JSON list of C-alpha atoms in Angstrom, two decimals:
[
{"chain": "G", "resi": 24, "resn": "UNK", "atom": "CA", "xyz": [127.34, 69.76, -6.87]},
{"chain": "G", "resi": 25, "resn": "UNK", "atom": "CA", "xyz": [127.28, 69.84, -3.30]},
{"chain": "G", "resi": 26, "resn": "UNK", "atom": "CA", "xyz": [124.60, 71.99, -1.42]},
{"chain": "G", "resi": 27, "resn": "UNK", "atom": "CA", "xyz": [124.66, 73.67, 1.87]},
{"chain": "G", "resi": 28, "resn": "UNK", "atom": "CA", "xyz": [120.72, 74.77, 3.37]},
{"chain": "G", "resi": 29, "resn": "UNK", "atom": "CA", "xyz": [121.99, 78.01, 4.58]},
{"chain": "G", "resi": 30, "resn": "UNK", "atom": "CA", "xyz": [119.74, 80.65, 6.60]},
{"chain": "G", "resi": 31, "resn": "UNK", "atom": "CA", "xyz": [120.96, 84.37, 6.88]},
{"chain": "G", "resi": 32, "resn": "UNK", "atom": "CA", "xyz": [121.94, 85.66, 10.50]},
{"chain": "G", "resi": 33, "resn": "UNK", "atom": "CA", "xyz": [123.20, 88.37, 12.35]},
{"chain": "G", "resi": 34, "resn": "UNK", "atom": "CA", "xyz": [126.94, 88.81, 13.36]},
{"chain": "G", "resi": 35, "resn": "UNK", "atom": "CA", "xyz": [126.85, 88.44, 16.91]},
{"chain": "G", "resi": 36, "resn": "UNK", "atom": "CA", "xyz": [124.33, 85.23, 16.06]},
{"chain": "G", "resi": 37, "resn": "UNK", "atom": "CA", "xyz": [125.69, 82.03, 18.47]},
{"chain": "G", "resi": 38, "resn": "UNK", "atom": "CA", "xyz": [125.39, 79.09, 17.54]},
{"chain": "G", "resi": 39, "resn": "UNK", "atom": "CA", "xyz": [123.82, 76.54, 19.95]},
{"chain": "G", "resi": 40, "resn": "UNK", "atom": "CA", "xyz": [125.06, 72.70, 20.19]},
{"chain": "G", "resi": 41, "resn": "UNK", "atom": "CA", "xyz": [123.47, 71.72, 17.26]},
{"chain": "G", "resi": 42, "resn": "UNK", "atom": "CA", "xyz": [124.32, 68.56, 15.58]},
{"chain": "G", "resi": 43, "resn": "UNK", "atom": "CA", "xyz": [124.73, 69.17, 12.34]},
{"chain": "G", "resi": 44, "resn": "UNK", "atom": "CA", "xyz": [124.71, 73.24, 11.82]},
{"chain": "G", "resi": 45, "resn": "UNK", "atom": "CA", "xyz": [127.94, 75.46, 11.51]},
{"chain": "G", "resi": 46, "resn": "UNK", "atom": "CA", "xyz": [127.96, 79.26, 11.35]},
{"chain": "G", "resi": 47, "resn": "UNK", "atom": "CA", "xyz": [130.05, 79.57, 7.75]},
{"chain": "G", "resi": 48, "resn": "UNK", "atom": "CA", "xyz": [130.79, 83.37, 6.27]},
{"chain": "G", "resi": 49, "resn": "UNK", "atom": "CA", "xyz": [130.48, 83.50, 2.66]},
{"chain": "G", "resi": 50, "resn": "UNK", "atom": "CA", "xyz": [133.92, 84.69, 1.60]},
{"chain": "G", "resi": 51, "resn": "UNK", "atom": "CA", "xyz": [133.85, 88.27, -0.19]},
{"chain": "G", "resi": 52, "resn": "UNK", "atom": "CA", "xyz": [134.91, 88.77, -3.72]},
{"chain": "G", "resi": 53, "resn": "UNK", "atom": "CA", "xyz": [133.29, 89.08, -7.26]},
{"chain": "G", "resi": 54, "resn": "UNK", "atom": "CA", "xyz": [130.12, 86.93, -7.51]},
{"chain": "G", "resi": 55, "resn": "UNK", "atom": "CA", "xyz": [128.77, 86.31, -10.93]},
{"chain": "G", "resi": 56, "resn": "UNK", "atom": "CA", "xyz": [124.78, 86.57, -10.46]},
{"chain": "G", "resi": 57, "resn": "UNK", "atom": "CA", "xyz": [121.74, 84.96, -12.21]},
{"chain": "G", "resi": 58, "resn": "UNK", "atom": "CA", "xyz": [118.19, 85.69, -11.50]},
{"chain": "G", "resi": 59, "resn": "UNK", "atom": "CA", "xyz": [115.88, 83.39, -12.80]},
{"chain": "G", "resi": 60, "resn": "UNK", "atom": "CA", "xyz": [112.68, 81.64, -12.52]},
{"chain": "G", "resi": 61, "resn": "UNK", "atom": "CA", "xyz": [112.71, 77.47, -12.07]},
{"chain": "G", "resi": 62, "resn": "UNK", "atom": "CA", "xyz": [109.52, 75.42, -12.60]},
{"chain": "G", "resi": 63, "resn": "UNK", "atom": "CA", "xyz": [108.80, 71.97, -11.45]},
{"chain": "G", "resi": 64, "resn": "UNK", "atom": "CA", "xyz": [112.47, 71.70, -9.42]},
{"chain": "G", "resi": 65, "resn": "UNK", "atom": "CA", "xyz": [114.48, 71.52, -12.50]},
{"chain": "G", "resi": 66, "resn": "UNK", "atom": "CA", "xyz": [117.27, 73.62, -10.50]},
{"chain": "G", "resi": 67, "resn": "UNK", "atom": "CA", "xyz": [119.96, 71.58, -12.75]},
{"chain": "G", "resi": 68, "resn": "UNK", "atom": "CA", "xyz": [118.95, 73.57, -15.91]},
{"chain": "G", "resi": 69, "resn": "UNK", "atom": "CA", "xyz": [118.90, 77.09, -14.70]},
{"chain": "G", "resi": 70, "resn": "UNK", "atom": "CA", "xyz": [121.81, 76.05, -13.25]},
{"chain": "G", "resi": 71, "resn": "UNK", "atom": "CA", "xyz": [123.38, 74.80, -16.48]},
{"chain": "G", "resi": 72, "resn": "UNK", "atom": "CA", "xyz": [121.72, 77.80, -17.92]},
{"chain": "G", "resi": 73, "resn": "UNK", "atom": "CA", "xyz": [123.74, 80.18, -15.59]},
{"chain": "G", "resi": 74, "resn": "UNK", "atom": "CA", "xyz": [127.27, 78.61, -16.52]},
{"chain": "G", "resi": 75, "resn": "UNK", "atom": "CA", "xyz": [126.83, 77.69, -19.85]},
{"chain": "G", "resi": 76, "resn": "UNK", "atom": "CA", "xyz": [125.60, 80.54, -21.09]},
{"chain": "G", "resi": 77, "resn": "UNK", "atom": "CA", "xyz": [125.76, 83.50, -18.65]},
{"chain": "G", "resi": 78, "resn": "UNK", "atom": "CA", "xyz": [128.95, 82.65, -17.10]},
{"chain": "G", "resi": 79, "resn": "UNK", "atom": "CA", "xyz": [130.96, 81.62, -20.74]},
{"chain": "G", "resi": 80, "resn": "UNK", "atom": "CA", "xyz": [130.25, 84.56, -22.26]},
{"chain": "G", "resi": 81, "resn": "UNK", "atom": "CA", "xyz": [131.18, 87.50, -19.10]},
{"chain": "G", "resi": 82, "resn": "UNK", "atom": "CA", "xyz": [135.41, 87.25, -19.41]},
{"chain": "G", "resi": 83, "resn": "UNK", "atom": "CA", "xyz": [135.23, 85.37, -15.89]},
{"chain": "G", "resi": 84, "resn": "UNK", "atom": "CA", "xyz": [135.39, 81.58, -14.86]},
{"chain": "G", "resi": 85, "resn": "UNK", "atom": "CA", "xyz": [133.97, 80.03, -11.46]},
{"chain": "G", "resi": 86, "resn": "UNK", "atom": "CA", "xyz": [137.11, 79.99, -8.98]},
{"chain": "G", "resi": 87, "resn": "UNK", "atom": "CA", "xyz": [136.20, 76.79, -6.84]},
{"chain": "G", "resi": 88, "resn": "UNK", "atom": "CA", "xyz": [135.30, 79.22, -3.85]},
{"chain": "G", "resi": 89, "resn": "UNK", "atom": "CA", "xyz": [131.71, 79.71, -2.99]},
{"chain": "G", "resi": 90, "resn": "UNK", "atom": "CA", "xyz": [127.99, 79.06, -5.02]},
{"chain": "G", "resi": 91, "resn": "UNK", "atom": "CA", "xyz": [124.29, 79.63, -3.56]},
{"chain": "G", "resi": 92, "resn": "UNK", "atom": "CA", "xyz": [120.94, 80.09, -4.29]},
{"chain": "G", "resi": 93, "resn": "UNK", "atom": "CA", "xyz": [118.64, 83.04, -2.89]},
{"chain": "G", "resi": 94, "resn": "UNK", "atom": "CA", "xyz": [114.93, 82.15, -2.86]},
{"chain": "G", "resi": 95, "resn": "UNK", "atom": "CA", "xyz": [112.75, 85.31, -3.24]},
{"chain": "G", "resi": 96, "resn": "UNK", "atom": "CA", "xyz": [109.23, 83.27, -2.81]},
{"chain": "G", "resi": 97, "resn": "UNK", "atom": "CA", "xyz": [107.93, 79.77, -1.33]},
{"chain": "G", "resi": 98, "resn": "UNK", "atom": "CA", "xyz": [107.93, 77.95, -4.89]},
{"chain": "G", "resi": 99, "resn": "UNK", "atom": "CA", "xyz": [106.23, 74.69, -3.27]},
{"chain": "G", "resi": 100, "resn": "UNK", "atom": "CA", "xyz": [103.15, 75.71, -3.26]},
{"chain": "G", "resi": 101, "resn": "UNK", "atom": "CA", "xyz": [102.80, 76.53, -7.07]},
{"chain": "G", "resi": 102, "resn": "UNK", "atom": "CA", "xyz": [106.17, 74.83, -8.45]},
{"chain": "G", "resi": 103, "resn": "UNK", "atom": "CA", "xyz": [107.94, 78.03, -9.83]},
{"chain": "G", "resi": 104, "resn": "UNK", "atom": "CA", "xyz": [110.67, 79.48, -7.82]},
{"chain": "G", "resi": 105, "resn": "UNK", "atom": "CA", "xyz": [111.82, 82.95, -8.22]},
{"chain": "G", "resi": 106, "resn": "UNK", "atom": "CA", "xyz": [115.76, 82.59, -7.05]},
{"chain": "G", "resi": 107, "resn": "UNK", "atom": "CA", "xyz": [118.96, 84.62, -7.65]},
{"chain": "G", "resi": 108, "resn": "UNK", "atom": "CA", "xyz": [122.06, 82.29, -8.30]},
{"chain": "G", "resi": 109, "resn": "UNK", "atom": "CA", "xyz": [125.68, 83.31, -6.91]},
{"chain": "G", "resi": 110, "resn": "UNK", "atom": "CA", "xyz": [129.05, 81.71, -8.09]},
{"chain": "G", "resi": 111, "resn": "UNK", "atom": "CA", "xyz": [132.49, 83.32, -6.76]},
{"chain": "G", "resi": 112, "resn": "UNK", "atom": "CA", "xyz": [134.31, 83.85, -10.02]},
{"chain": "G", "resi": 113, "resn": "UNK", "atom": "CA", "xyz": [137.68, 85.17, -10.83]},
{"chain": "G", "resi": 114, "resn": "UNK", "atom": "CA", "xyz": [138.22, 87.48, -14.15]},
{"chain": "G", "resi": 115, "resn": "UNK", "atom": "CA", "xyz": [140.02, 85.95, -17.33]},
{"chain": "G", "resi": 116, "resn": "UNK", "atom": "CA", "xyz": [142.79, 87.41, -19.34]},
{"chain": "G", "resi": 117, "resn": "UNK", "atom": "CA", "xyz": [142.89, 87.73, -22.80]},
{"chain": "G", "resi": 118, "resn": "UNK", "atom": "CA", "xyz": [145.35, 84.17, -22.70]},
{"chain": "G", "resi": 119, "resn": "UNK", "atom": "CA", "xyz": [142.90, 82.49, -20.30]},
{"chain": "G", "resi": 120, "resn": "UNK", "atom": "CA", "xyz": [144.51, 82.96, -17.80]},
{"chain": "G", "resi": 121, "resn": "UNK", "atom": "CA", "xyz": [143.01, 84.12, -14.68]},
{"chain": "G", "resi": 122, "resn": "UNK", "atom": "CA", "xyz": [144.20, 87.91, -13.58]},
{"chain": "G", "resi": 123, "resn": "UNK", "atom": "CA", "xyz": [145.65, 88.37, -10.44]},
{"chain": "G", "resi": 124, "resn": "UNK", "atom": "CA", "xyz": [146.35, 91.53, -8.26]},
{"chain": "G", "resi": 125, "resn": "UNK", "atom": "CA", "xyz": [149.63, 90.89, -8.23]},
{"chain": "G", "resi": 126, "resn": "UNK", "atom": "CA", "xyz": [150.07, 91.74, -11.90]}
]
């Protein structure tokens, strides 16, 4: 899983020369998300948690697009992070198949 550090800004923000930072927008759409809590930095089983279970079982699948983490506290100083999940998802038919608009 690859991970972008991401910080929220406004519209109008620009970007300075800075090696290694680009201004991304999250693309709109349906996000699937998971509020949980994650002790001792074990981010890989809530997130496991979140697809496996959550995910599976709500008629839609992850569509490749967009995933990200929202931290609602500092978790380093006691090792428990409150944190909302996000995965762009795309709904399932009854087949499997993923619905489109142009159906």
């Amino acid at each position: 899983m690859r991970a972008d550090p991401s910080v929220c800004v406004a519209d109008n923000y620009i970007l300075d020369d800075a090696e290694g930072l680009a201004l991304q927008t999250l693309p709109g759409g349906t996000y699937a998300a998971y509020h949980t809590t994650v002790a001792d930095g074990n981010f890989a089983k809530a997130w496991t948690e979140f697809y496996s279970q959550y995910i599976a079982e709500s008629g839609y699948r992850p569509d490749g697009k967009a995933c990200y983490e929202r931290y609602l506290n500092d978790g380093s100083e006691n090792g428990v992070w409150d944190v909302i999940f996000y995965q762009h998802v795309e709904k399932i038919s009854a087949h499997g198949d993923p619905l489109s608009s142009a159906r």
